[in-house]
Short mmCIF file of C-alpha atoms in Angstrom, two decimals:
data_model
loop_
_atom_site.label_atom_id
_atom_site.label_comp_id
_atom_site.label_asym_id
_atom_site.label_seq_id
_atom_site.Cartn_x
_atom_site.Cartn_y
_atom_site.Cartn_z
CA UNK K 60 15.42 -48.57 -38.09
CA UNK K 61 13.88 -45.30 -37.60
CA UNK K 62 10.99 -44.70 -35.35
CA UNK K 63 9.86 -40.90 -37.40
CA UNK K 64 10.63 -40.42 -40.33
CA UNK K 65 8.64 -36.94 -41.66
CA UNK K 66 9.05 -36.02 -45.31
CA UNK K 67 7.85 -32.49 -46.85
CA UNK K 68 4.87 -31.94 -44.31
CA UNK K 69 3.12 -29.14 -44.73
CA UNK K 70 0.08 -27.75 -43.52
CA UNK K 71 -1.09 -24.42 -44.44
CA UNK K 72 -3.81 -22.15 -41.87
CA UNK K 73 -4.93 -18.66 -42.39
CA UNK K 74 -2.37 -16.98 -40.53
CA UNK K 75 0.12 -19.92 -40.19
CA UNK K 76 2.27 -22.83 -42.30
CA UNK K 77 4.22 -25.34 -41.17
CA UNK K 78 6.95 -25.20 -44.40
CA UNK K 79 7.82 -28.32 -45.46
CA UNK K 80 9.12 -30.00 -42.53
CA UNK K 81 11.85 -32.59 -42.46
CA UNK K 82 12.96 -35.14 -39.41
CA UNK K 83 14.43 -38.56 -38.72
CA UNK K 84 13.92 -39.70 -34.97
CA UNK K 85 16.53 -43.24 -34.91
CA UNK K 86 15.18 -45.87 -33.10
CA UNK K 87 16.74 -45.51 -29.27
CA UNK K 88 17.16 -41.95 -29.21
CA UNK K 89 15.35 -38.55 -28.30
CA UNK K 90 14.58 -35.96 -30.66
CA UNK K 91 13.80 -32.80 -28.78
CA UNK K 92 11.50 -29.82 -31.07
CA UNK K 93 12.46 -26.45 -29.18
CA UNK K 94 10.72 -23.27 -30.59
CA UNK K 95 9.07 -20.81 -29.31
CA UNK K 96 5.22 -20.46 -28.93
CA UNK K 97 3.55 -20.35 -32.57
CA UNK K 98 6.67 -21.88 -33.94
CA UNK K 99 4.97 -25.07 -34.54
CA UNK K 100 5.42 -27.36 -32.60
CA UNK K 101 1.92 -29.01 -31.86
CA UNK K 102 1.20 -28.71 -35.32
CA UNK K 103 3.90 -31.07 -36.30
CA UNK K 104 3.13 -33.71 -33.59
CA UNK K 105 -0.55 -33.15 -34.85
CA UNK K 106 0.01 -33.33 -38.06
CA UNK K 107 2.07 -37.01 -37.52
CA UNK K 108 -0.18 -37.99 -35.87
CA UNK K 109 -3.06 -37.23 -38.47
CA UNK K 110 -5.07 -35.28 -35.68
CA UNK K 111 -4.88 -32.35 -38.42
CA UNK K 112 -5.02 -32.89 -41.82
CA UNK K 113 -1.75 -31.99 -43.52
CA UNK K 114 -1.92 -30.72 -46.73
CA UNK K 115 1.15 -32.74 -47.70
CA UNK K 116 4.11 -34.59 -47.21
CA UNK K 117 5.09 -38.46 -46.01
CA UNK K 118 5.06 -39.66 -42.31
CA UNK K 119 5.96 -43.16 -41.41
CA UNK K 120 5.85 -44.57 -37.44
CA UNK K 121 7.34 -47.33 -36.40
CA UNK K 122 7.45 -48.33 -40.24
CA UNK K 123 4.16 -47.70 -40.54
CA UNK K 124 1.85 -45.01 -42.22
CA UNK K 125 0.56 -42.22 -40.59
CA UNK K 126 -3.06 -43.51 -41.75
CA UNK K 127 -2.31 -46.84 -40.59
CA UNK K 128 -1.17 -45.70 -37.24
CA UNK K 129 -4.34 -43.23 -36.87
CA UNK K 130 -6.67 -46.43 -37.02
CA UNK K 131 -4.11 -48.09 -34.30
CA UNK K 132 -2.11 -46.76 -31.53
CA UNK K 133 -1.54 -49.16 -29.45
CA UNK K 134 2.17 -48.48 -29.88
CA UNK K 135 2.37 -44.90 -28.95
CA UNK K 136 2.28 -43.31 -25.97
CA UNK K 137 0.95 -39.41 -26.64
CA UNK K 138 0.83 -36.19 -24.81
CA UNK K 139 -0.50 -33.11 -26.03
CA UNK K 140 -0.89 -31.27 -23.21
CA UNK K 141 -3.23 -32.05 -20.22
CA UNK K 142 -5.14 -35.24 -20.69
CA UNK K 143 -9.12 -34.26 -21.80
CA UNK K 144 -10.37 -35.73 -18.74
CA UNK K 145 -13.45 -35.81 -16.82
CA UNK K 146 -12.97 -33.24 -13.65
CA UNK K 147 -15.04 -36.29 -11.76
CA UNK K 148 -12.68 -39.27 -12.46
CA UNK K 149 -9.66 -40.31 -10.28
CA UNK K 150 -6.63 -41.84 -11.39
CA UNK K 151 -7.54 -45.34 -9.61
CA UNK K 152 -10.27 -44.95 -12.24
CA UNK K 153 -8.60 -43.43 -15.31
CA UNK K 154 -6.47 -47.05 -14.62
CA UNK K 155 -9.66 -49.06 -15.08
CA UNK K 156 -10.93 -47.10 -18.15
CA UNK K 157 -7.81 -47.54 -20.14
CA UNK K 158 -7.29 -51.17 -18.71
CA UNK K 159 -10.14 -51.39 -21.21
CA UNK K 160 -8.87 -49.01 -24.12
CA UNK K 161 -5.81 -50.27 -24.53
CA UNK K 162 -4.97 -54.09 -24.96
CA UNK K 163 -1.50 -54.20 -23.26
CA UNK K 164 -2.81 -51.89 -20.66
CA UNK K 165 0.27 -52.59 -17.48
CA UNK K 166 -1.72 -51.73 -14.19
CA UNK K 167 1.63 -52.39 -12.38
CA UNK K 168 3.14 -49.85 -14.37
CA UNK K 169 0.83 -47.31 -13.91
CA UNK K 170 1.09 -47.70 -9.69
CA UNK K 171 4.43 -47.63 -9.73
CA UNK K 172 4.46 -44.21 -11.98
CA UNK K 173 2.10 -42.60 -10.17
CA UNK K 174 3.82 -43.59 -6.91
CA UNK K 175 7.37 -42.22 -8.86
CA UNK K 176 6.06 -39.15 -9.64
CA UNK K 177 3.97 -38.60 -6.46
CA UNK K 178 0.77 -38.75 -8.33
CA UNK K 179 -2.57 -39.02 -5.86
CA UNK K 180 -4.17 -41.93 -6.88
CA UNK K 181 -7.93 -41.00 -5.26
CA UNK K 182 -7.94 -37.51 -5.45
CA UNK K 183 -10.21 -35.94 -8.50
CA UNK K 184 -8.97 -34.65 -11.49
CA UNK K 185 -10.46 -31.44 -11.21
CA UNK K 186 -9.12 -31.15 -7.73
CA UNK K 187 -5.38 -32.14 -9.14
CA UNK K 188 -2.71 -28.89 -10.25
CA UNK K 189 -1.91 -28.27 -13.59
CA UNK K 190 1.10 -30.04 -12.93
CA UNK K 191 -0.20 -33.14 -11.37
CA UNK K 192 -3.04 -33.58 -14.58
CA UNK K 193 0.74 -33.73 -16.58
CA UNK K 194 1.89 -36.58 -14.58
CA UNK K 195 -1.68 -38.22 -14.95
CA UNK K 196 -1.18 -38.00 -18.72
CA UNK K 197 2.69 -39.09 -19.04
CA UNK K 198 1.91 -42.21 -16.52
CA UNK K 199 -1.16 -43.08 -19.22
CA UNK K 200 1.11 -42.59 -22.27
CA UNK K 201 4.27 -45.12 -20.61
CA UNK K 202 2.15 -47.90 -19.12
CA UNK K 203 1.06 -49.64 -22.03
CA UNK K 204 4.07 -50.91 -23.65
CA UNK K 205 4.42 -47.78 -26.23
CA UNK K 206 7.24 -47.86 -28.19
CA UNK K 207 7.21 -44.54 -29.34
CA UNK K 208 6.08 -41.54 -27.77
CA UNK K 209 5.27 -38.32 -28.66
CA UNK K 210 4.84 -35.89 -26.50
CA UNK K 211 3.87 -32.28 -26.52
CA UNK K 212 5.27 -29.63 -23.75
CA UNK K 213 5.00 -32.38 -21.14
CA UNK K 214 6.58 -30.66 -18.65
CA UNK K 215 4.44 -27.91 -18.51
CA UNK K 216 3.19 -26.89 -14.93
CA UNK K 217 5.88 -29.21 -13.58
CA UNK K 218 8.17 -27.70 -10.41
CA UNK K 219 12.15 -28.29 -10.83
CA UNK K 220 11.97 -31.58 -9.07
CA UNK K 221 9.53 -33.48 -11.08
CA UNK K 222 10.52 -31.99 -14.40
CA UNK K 223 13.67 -33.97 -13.68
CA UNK K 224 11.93 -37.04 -12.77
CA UNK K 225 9.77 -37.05 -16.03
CA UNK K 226 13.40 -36.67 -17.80
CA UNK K 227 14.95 -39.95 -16.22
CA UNK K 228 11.94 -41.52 -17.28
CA UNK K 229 12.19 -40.97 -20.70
CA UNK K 230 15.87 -41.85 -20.57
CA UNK K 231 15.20 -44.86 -18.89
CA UNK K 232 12.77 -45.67 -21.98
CA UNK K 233 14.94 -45.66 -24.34
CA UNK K 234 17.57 -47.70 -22.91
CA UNK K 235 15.30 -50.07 -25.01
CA UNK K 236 16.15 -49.45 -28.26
CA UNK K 237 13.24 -50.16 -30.27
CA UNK K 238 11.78 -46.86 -28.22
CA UNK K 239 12.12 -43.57 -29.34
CA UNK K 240 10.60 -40.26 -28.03
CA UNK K 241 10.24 -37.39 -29.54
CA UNK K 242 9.25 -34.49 -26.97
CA UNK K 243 8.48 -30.40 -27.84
CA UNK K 244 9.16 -27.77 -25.04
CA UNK K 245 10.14 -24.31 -24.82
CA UNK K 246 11.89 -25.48 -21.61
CA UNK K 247 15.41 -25.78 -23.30
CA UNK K 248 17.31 -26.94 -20.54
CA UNK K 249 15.18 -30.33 -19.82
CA UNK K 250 15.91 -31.05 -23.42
CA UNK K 251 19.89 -30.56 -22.99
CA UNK K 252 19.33 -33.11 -20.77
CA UNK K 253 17.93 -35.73 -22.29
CA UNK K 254 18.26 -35.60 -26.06
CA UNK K 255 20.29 -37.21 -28.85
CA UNK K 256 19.02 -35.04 -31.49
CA UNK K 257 18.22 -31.52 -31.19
CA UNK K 258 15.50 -29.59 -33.80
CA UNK K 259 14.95 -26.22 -34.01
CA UNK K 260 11.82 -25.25 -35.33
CA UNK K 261 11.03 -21.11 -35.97
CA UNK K 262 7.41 -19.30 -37.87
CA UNK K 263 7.08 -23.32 -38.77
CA UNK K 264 10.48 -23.82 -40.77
CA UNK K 265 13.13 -26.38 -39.50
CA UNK K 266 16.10 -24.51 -38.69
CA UNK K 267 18.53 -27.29 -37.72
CA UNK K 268 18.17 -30.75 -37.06
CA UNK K 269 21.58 -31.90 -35.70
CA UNK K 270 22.87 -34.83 -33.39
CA UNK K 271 22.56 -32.78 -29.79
CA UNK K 272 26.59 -33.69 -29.28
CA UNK K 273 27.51 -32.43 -32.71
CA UNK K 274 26.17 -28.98 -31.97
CA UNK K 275 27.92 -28.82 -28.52
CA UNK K 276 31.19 -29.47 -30.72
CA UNK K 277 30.06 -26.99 -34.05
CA UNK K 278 29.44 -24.26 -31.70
CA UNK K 279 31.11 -22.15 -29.15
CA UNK K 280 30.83 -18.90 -27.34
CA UNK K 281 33.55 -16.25 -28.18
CA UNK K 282 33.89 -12.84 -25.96
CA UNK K 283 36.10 -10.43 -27.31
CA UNK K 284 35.95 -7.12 -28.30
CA UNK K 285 33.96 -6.19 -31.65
CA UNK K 286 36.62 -5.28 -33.44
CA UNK K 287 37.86 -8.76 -32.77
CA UNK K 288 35.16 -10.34 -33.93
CA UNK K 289 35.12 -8.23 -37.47
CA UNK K 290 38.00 -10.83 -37.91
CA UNK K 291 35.91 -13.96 -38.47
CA UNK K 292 34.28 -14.77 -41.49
CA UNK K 293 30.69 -13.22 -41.22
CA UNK K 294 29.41 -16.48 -42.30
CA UNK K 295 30.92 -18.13 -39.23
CA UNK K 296 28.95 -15.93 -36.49
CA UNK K 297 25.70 -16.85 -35.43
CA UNK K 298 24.61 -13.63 -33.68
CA UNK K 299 25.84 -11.56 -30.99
CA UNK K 300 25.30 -9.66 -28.13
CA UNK K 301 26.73 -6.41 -27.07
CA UNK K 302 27.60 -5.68 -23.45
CA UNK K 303 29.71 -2.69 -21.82
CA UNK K 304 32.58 -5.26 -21.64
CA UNK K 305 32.40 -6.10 -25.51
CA UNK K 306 30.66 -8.62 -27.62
CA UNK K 307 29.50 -12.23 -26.60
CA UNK K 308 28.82 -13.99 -29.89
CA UNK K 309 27.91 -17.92 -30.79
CA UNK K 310 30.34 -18.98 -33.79
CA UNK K 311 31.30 -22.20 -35.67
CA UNK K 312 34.01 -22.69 -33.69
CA UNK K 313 36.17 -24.03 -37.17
CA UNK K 314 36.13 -20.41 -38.32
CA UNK K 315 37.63 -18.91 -35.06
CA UNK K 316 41.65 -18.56 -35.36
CA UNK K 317 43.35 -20.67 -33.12
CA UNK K 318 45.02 -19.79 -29.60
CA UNK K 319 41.72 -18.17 -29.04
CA UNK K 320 39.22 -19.51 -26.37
CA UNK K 321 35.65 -20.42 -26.63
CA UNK K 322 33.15 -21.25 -23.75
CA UNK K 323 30.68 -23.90 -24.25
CA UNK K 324 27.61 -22.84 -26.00
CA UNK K 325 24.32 -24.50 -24.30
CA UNK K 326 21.08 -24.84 -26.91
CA UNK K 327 19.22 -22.08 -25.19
CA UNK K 328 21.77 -19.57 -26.30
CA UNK K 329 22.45 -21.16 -29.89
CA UNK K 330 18.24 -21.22 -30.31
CA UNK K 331 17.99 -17.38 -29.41
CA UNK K 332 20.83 -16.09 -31.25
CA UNK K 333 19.54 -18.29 -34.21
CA UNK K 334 15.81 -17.10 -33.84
CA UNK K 335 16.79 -13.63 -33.80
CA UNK K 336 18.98 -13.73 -36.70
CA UNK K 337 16.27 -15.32 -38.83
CA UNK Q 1329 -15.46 -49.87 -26.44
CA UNK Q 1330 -15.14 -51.15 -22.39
CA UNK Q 1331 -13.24 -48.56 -21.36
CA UNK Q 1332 -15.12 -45.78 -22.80
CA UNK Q 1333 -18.42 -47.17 -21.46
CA UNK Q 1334 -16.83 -47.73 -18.07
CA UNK Q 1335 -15.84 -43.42 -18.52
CA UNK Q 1336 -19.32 -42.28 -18.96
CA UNK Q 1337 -20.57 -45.01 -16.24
CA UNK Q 1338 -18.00 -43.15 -13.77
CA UNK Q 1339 -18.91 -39.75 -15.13
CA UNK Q 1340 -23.00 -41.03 -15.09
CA UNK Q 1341 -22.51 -42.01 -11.80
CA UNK Q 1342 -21.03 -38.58 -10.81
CA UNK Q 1343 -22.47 -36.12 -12.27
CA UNK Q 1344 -26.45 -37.69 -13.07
CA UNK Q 1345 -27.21 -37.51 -9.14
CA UNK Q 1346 -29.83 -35.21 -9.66
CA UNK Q 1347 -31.16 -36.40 -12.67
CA UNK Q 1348 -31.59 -39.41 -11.15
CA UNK Q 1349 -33.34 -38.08 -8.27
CA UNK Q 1350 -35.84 -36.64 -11.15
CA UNK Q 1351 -36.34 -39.76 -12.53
CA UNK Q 1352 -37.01 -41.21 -9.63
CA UNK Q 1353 -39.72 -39.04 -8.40
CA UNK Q 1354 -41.60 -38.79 -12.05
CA UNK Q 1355 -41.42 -42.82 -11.78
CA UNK Q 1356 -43.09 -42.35 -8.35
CA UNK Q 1357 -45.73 -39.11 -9.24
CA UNK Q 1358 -46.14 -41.25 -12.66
CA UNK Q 1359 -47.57 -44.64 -10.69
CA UNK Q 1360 -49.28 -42.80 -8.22
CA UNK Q 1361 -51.72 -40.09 -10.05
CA UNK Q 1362 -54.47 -40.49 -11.68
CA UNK Q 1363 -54.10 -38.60 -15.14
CA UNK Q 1364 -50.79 -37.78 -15.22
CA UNK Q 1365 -49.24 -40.47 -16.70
CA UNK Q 1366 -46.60 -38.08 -18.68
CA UNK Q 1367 -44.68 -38.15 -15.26
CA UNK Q 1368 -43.60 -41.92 -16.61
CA UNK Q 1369 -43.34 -40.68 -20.27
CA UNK Q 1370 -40.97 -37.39 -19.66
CA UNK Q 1371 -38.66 -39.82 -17.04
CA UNK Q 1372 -38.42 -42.38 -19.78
CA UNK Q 1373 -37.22 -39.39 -22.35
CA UNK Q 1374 -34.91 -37.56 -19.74
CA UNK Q 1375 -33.18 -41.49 -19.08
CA UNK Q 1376 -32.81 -41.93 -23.15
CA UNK Q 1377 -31.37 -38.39 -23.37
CA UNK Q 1378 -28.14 -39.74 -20.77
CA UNK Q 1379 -25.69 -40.04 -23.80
CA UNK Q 1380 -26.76 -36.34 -25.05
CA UNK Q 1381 -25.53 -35.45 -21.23
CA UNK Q 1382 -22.69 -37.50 -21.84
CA UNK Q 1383 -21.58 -36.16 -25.30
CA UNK Q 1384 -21.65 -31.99 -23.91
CA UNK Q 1385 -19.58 -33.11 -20.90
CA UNK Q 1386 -16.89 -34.94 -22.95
CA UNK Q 1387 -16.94 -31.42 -24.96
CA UNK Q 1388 -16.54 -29.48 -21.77
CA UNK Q 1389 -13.87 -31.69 -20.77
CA UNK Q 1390 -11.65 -31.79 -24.36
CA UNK Q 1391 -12.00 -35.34 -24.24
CA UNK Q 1392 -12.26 -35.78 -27.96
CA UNK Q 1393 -9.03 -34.08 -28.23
CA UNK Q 1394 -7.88 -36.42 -25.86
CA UNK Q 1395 -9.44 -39.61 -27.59
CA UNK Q 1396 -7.41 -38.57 -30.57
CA UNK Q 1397 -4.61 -39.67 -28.69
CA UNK Q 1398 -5.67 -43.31 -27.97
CA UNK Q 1399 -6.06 -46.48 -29.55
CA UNK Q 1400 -9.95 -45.95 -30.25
CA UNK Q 1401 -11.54 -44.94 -34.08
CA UNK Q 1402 -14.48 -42.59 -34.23
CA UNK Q 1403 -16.80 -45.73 -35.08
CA UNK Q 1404 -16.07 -46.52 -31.47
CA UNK Q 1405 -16.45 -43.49 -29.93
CA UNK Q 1406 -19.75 -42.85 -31.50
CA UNK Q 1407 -20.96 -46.26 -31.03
CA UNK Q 1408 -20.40 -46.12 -27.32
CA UNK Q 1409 -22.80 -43.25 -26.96
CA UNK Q 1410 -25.67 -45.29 -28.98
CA UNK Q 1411 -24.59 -48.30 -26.49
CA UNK Q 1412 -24.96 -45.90 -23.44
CA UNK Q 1413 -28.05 -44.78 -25.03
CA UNK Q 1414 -29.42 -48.24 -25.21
CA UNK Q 1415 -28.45 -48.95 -21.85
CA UNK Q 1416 -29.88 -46.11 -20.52
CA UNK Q 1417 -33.26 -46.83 -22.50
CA UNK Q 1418 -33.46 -50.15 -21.16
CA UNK Q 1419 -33.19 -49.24 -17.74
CA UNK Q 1420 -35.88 -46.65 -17.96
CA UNK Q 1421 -37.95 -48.66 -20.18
CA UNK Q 1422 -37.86 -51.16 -17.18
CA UNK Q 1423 -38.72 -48.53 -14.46
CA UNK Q 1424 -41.66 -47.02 -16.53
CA UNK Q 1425 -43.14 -49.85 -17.22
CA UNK Q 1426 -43.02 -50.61 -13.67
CA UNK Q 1427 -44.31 -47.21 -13.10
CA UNK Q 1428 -47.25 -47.76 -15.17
CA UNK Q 1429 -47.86 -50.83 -14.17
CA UNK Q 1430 -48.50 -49.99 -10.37
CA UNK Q 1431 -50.69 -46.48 -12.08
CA UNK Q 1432 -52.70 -49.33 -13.62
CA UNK Q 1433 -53.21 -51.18 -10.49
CA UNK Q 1434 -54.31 -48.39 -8.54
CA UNK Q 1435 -56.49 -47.38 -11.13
CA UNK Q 1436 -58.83 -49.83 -11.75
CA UNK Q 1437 -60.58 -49.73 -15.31
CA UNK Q 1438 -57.22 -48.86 -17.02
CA UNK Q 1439 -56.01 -51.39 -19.42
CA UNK Q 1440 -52.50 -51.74 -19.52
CA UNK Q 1441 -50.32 -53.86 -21.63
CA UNK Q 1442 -46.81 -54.54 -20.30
CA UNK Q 1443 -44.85 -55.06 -23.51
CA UNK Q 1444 -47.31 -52.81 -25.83
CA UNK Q 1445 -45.98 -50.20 -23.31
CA UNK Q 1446 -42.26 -51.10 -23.02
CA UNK Q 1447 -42.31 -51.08 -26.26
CA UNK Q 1448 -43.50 -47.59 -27.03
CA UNK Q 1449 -41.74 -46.56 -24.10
CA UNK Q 1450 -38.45 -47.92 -25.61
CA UNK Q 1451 -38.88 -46.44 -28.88
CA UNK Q 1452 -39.54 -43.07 -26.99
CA UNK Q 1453 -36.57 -43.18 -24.94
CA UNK Q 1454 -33.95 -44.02 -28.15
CA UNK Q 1455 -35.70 -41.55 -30.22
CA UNK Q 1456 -33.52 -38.64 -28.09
CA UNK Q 1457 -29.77 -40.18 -29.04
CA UNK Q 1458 -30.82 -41.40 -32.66
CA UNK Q 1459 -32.44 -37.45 -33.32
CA UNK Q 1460 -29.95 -35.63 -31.28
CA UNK Q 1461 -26.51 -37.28 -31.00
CA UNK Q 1462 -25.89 -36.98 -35.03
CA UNK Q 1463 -26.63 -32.71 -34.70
CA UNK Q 1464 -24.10 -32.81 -31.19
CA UNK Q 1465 -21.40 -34.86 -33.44
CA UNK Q 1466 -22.00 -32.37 -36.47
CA UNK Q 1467 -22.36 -28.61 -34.48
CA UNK Q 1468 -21.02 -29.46 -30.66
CA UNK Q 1469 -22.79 -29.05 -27.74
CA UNK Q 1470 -23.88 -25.51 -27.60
CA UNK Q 1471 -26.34 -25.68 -30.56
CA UNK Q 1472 -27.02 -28.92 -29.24
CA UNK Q 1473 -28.09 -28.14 -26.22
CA UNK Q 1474 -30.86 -25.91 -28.14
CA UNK Q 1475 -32.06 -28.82 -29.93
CA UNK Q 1476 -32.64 -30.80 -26.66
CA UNK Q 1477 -34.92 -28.19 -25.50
CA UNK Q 1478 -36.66 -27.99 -28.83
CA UNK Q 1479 -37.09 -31.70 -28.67
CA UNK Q 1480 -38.65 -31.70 -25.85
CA UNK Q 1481 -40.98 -29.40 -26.99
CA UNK Q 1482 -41.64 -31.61 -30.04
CA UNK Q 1483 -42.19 -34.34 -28.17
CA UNK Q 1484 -44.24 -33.28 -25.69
CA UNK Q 1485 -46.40 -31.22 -28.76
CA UNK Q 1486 -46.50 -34.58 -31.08
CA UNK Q 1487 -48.05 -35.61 -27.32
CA UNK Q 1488 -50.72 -33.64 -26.01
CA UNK Q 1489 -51.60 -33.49 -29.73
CA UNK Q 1490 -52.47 -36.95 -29.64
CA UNK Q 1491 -54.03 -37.19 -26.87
CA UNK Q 1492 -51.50 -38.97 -25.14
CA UNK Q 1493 -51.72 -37.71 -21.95
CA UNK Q 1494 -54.79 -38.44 -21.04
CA UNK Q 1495 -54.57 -41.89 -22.54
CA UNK Q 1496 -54.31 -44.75 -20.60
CA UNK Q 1497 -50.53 -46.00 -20.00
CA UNK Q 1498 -50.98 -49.33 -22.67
CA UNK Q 1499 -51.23 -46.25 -25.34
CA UNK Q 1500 -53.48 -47.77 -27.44
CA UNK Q 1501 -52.64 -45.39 -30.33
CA UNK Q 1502 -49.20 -45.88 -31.17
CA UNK Q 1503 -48.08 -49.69 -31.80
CA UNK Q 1504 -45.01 -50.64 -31.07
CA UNK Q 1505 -45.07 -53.54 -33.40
CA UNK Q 1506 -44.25 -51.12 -35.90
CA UNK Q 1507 -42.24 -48.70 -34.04
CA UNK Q 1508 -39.75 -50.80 -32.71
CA UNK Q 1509 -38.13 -51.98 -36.14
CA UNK Q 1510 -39.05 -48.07 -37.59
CA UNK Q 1511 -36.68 -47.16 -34.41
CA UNK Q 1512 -33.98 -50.30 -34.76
CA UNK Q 1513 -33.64 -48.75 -38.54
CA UNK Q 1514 -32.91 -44.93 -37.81
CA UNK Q 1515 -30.99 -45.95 -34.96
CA UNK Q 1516 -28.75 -47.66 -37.24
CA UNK Q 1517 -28.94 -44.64 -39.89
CA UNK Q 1518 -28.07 -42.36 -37.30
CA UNK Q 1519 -25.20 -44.21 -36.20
CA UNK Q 1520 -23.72 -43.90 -39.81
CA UNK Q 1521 -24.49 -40.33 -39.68
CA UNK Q 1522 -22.58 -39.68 -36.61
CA UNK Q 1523 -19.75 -41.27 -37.38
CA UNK Q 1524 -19.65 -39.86 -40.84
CA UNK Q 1525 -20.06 -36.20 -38.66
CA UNK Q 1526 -17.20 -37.22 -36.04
CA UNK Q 1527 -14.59 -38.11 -39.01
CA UNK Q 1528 -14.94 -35.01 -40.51
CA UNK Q 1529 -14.12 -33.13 -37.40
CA UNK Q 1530 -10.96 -31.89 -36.61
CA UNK Q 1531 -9.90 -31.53 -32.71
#
């Protein structure tokens, strides 16, 4: 079964349109949306989520509508950015308030996040860093029993070391496999982490939307000289970049001849040459 | 609905110190002079006015964003605020009436009327969320905010107009008899309204 499945959705603003976007998230997996800022990214989980209107195009959730799911989200566990809270309220009482929003609220849980990710439990919220009002927002969102969640740059403000927490986490999640996650950032390198799927999403069009592994395998990074590179079918090469020792350019790696080497390419490099030759 | 009334307890708690500290004192100057009785009539209004205080912090704070983002419909959110509102009513209605009561037994010749005056006092206190809270849902908290003042004014006009000021604290000119099921009605209409304002926003 598939957790997301988006079909043609589209929503059109004054100086902005999200172009017809497609993606499948499989249940068990992690779908990570890289693109830059502007590229759309909010707008899709917002969109899903029926936050904004789209102007068209099919969304189902856990097998559900996106209408249905609007009127009932007990199942999803959402971040879009830092949590809307009151600067006055701690997260001892943020745990109480949603003990009575949501009906499978896990108290338990919630402790044992915010004691995982070093979270003060009595100190404001408008005392707490930007990073720290993250946490707050990504313990909410996985303590009560959300099978899917969506989350929007959640690692924002977060140093090195929690970052990596947050990305175990969401691992650990979906060791369950009727959970899925689907998570934006421009932080490329948490994604290569974590996810099963990679997206690629640039001025609101889907670029790619490929298994993370496959792309590893598609791809590679060839340096040779540009006249060595005039070799390969045009088609083949992503983009390039020129440097005083020759040319450093991401290619299929089925069009390169054979005998010659290719480094690894990581998604960072593959989403840059890609963005810039678009 | 619990957990969202529990939020703006925490968040009344917090940041209504000083109103309360008002309240308290126009309770007190209310019982205690002779004539002024609109010390018990403007804390009754400022306690009925708590989910209007509510509503522009939430603003401040993004938490409608937020709300988008949990299991709760815009009938609840809206509904909360006119069950803070009526909370918040109650209480005052309670402590002015109190209020008036010990201005009527220092004052001897002043007839007063316990429920004839929480009545009116009730009705007055709910009038503030069922006039303002539909405008806050519809244009936010800035043009709000202009409203509350103009309110006031009205209020306080419609008032001293009628004489109410100098009146003794039964109020022998408005009956609540009527006004109470006048009130229950548009605070029901206004509850539509707000909700029908909240849907159509877009966070």
């Amino acid at each position: 079964m598939n957790a997301l499945e988006i079909r043609g959705l589209t929503k059109e603003y004054k100086d902005f349109k999200l172009d017809s976007l497609d993606l499948t998230l499989p249940a068990g997996c992690i779908l990570g949306l890289i693109g830059e800022n502007g590229a759309g990214k909010t707008t899709t989980i917002k969109a899903v989520l029926d936050i904004v209107k789209a102007d068209s195009g099919e969304v189902t959730l856990l097998g559900r509508s996106r209408e249905e799911i609007a009127s009932n989200k007990e199942d999803l566990g959402i971040v879009l950015g830092e949590p809307g809270l009151s600067g006055c309220l701690t997260a001892a009482q943020v745990d109480r308030i949603m003990e009575g929003i949501f009906s499978h609220w896990e108290t338990e849980t919630f402790a044992k996040l915010a004691e995982q990710l070093d979270l003060p439990m009595n100190k404001k919220f408008k005392e707490l860093s930007q990073g720290n009002r993250m946490k707050l927002g990504i313990a909410v969102a996985m303590s009560h029993g959300a099978k899917l969640l969506l989350l929007d740059e959640p690692t924002n403000g977060l140093d090195p070391v929690a970052r990596d927490k947050v990305m175990n986490l969401l691992m650990e999640f979906t060791r369950d496999e009727d959970h899925a996650v689907l998570i934006s950032s421009h932080i490329v390198s948490d994604l290569e982490k974590v996810c099963d799927y990679i997206a690629f999403l640039h001025e609101g069009k889907l670029m790619l939307c490929e298994e993370k592994d496959r792309l590893v395998a598609e791809y590679g990074v060839l340096h040779c000289r540009r006249e060595n590179l005039e070799a390969i079918d045009p088609a083949a090469v992503i983009g390039c970049t020129d440097s005083v020792y020759g040319v450093s350019a991401v290619v299929k790696r089925d069009a390169v001849p054979e005998g010659w080497s290719l480094s690894p390419v990581s998604l960072e490099d593959l989403f840059v040459v890609m963005v810039k030759g678009a | 609905m619990q957990g969202l009334l529990r939020k703006d307890l925490y968040m009344a708690k917090s940041y209504l110190r000083t109103t309360a500290v008002a309240i308290a004192v126009f309770l007190v100057l209310g019982a205690l002079m002779d004539g002024l009785q609109w010390y018990f009539y403007t804390a009754i209004l400022i306690a009925g006015l708590v989910p209007v205080s509510m509503l522009s912090y939430d603003e401040a704070e993004k938490w409608p964003a937020y709300a988008d983002t949990l299991p709760v419909t815009a009938k609840d959110l809206v509904m909360e605020k006119y069950l803070l509102g009526l909370l918040f009513s109650a209480a005052g209605t309670i402590l002015s009436t109190f209020s008036a009561g010990i201005n009527a037994a220092l004052h001897p010749g002043v007839p007063f009327s316990p429920l004839t005056t929480a009545g009116v006092f009730f009705c007055m206190s709910l009038m503030g969320s069922v006039l303002l809270l539909p405008v806050i849902f519809k244009f936010g908290r800035e043009k709000g905010r202009i409203l509350y003042y103009l309110l006031f004014g009205l209020l306080f006009g419609v008032a001293g107009a009628f004489g109410m000021f100098n009146k003794v604290p039964g109020m022998s000119g408005l009956d609540p008899v009527i006004g109470i099921p006048v009130v229950a009605i548009l605070w029901v209409l206004s509850q539509g309204l707000s909700i029908r304002m909240y849907e159509k926003r877009e966070f």
